[in-house]
Tab-separated table of C-alpha atoms in Angstrom:
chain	number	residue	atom	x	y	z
A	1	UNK	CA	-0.305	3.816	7.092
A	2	UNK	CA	-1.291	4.131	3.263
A	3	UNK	CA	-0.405	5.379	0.153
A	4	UNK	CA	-1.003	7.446	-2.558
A	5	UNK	CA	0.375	6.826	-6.105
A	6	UNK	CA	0.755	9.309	-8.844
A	7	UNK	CA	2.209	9.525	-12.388
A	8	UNK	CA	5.663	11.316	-12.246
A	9	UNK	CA	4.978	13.354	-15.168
A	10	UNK	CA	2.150	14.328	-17.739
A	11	UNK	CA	2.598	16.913	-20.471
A	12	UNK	CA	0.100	18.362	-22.922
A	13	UNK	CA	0.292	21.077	-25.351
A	14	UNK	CA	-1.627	24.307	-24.485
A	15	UNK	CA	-5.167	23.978	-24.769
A	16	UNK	CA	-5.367	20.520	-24.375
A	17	UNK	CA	-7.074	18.330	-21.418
A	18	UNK	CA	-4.874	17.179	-19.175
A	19	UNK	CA	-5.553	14.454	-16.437
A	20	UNK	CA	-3.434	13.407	-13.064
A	21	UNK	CA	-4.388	10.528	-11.488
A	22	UNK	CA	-4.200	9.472	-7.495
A	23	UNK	CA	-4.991	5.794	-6.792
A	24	UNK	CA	-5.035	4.452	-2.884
A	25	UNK	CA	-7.168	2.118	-0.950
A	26	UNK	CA	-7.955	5.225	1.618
A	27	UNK	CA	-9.878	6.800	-1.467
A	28	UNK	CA	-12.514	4.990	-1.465
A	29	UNK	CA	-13.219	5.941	2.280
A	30	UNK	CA	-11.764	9.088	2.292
A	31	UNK	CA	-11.975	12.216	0.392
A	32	UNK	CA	-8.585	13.962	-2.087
A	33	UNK	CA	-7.618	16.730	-2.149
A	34	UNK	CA	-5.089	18.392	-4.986
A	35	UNK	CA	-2.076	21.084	-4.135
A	36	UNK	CA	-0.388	22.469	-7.145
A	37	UNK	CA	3.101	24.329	-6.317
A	38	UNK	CA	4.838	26.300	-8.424
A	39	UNK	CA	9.008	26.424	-8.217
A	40	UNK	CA	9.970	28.170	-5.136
A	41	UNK	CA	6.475	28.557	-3.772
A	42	UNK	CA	3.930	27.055	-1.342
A	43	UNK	CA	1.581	24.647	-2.266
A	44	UNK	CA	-1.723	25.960	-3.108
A	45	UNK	CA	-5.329	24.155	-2.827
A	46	UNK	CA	-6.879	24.088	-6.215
A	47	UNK	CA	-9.434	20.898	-5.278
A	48	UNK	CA	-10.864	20.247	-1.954
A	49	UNK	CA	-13.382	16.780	-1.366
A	50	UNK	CA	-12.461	15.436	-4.416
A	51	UNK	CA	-14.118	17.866	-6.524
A	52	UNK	CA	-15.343	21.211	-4.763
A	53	UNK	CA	-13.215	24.132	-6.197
A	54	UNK	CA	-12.008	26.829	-3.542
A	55	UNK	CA	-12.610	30.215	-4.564
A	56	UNK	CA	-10.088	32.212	-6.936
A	57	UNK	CA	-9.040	29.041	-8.473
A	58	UNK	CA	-10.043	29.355	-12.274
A	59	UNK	CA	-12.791	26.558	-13.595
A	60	UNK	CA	-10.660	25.093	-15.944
A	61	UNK	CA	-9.669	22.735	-12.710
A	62	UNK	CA	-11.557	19.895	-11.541
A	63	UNK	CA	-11.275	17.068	-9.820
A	64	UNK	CA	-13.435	13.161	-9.753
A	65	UNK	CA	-13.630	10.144	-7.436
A	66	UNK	CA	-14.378	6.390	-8.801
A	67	UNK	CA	-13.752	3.860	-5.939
A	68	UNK	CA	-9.684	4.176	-5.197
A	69	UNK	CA	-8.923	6.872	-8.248
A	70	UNK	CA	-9.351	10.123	-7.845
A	71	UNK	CA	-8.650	12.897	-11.133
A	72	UNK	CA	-7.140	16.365	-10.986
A	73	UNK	CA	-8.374	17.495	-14.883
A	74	UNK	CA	-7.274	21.166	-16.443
A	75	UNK	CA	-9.726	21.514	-19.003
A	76	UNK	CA	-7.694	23.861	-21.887
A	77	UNK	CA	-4.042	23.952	-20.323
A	78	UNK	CA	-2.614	27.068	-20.030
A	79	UNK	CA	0.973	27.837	-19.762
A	80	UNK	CA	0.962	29.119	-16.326
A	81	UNK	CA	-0.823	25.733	-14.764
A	82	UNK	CA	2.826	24.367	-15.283
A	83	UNK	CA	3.324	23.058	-11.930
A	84	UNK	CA	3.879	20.358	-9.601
A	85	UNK	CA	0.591	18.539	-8.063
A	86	UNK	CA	0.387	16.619	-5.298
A	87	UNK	CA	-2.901	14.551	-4.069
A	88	UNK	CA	-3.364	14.214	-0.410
A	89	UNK	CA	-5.833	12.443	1.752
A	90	UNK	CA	-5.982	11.513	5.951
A	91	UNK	CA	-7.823	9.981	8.296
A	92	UNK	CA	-9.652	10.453	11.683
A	93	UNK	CA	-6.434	8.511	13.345
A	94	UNK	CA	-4.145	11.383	12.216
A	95	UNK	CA	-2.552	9.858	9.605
A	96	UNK	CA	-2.087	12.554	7.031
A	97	UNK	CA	-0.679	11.602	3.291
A	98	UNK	CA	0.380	12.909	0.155
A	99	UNK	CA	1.018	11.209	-3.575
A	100	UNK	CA	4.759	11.486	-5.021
A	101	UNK	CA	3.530	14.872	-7.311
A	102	UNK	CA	3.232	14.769	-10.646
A	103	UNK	CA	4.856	17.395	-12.918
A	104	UNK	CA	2.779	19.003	-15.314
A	105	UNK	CA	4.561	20.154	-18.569
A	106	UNK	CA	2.550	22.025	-21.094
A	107	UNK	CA	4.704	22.766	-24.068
B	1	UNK	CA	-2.888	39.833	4.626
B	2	UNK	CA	-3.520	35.909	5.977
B	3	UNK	CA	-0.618	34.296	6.011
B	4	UNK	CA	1.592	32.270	7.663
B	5	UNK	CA	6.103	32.487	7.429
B	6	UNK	CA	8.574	30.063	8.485
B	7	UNK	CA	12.203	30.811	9.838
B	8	UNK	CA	14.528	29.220	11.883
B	9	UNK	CA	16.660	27.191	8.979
B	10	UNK	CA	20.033	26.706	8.235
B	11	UNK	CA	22.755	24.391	8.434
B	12	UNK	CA	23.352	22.210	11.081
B	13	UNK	CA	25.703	19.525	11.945
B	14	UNK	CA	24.489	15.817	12.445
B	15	UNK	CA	23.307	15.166	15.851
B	16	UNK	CA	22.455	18.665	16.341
B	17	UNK	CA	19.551	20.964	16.844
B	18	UNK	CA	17.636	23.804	15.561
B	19	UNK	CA	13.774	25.762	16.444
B	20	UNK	CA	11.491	26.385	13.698
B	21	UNK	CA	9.039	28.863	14.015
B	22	UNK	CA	6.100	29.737	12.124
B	23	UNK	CA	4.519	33.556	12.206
B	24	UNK	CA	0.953	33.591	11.828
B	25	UNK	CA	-0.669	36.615	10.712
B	26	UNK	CA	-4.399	38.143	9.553
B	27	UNK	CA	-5.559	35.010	11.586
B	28	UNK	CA	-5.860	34.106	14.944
B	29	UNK	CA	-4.224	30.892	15.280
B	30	UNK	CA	-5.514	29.692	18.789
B	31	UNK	CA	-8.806	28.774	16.435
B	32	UNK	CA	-6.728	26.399	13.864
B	33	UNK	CA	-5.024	22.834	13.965
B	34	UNK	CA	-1.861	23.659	12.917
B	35	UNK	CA	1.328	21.273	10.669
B	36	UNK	CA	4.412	20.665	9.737
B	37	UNK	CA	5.297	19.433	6.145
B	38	UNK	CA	8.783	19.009	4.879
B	39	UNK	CA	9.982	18.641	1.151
B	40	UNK	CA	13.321	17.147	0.527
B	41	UNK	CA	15.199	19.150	-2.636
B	42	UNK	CA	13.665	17.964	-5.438
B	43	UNK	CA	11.332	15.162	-4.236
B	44	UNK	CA	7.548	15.558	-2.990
B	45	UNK	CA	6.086	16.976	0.414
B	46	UNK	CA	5.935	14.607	3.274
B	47	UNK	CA	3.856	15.426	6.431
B	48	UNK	CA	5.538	16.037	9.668
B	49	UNK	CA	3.650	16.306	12.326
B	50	UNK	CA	0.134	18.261	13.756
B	51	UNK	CA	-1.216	19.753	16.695
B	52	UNK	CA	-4.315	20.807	18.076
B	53	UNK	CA	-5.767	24.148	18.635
B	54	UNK	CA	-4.762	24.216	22.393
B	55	UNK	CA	-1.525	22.631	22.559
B	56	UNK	CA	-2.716	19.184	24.210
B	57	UNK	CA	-2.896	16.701	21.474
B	58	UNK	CA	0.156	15.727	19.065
B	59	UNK	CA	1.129	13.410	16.536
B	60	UNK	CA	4.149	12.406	14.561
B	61	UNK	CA	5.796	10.868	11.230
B	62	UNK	CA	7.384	7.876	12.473
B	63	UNK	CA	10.404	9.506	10.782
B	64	UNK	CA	10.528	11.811	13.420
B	65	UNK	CA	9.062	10.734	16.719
B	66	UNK	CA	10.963	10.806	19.206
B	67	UNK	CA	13.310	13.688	17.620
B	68	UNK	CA	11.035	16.405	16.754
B	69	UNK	CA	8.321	18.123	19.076
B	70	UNK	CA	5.697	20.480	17.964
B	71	UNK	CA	4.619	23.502	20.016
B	72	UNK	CA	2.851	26.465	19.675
B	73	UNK	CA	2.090	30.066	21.395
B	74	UNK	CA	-1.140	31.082	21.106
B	75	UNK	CA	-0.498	34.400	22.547
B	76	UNK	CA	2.508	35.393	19.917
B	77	UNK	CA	0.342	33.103	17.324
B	78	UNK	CA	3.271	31.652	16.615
B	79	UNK	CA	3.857	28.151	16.099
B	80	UNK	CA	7.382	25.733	16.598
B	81	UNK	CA	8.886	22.535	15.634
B	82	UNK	CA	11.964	21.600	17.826
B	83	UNK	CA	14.170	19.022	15.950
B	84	UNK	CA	16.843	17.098	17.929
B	85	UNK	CA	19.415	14.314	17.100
B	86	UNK	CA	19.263	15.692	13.418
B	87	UNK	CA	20.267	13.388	10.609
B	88	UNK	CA	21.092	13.757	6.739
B	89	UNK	CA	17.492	12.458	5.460
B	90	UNK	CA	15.710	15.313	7.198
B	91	UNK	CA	17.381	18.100	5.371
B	92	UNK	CA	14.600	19.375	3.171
B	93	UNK	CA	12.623	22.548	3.190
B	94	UNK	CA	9.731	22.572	6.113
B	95	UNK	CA	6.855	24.294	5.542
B	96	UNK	CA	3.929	25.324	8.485
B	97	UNK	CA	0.110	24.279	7.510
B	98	UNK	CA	-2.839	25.522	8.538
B	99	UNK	CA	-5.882	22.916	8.956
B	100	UNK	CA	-9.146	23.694	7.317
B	101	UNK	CA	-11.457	24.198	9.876
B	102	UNK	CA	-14.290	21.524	10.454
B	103	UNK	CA	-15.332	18.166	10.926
B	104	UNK	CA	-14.720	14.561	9.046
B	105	UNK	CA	-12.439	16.899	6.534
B	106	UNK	CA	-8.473	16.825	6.844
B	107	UNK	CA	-6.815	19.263	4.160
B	108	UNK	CA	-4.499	22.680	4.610
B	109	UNK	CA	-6.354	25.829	3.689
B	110	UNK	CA	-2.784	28.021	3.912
B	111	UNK	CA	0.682	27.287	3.672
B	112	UNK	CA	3.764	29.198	4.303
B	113	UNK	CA	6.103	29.301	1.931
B	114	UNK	CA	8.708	27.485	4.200
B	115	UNK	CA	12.631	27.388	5.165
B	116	UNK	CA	15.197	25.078	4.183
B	117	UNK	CA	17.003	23.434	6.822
B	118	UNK	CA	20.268	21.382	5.981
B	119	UNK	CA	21.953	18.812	7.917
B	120	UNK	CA	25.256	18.171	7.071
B	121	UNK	CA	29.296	18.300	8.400
């Protein structure tokens, strides 16, 4: 198996970039993908192969690979990004992984 | 409306069992790979297990082999997770996945929102 490592926590004030990081070996075979969840809800895809953007997700979110790091950035914060994100990556062996989540406070 | 809802939960002794089932709707789910993922309160999601779109491959957490089977019924598109021999460390919330359809890419395209099973005396 593998795994993913995230920051526990970043906070910016509204407006403001603000960056989550994944790092894993797997990465730099494997494509990330980002899931931010909300209290009480289901995760929701906001970045598929590391940086393609699903549809109805707002353009403020983006995502980059460099070798074993991958970055989930929210260009201009808003309140309601406030979340919980999670990076998560697998393999053709079935072997299916997530990061620990990092909370996103903007405040 | 696409969308996929979990029930089944509640709280359960140690050692004992409980079905999960997830509802599949605006889809048919005979055409997607389908998953468990559990969340323990407060901490992060942690996948559970996967199976195919006809039933005849599965795979398992090592946290769970052994315990937990995955099913499915194509023709009530409605997918299960049978848990056995149930211990402390897998209460959590469990939420059903859908698989994005397609090759050389691994990611969930829908969750449901999930149901919280607790294991406890």
């Amino acid at each position: 198996s593998y795994e993913l490592t995230q920051p526990p926590s970043v906070s910016v004030s509204p407006g403001q970039t603000a960056r989550i990081t994944c790092s894993g070996d797997v990465l730099s075979k494997q494509h990330a993908y980002w899931y931010q969840q909300k209290p009480g809800q289901a995760p929701v895809l906001v970045i598929y192969k590391d940086s393609e953007r699903p549809s109805g997700i707002p353009e403020r979110f983006s995502g980059s690979s460099s070798g074993t790091i991958v970055t989930l950035t929210i260009s201009g914060a808003q309140a309601e990004d406030e979340a919980d994100y999670y990076c998560q990556s697998a393999d053709s062996s079935g072997t299916w992984v997530f990061g620990g989540g990092t909370k996103l406070t903007v405040l | 409306e696409v969308q996929l809802v979990a029930s089944g939960g509640g709280l359960v002794q140690p050692g004992g069992s409980l079905r999960l089932s997830c509802a599949a709707s605006g889809f048919t789910l005979s055409n997607y790979w389908m998953h468990w993922v559990r969340q323990a309160p407060g901490k992060g999601l942690v996948w559970v297990s996967r199976m195919n779109s006809d039933g005849s491959s599965r795979t398992y957490a090592d946290s769970v082999k052994g315990r937990f089977t995955i099913s499915r019924d194509n023709a009530k598109n409605t997918l299960y997770l049978q848990m056995n021999s149930l211990r402390a460390e897998d209460t959590a919330v469990y939420h059903c996945a859908r698989e994005a359809p397609g090759t050389g890419d691994w990611y969930f395209d829908l969750w449901g929102r999930g149901t919280l099973v607790t294991v406890s005396s």
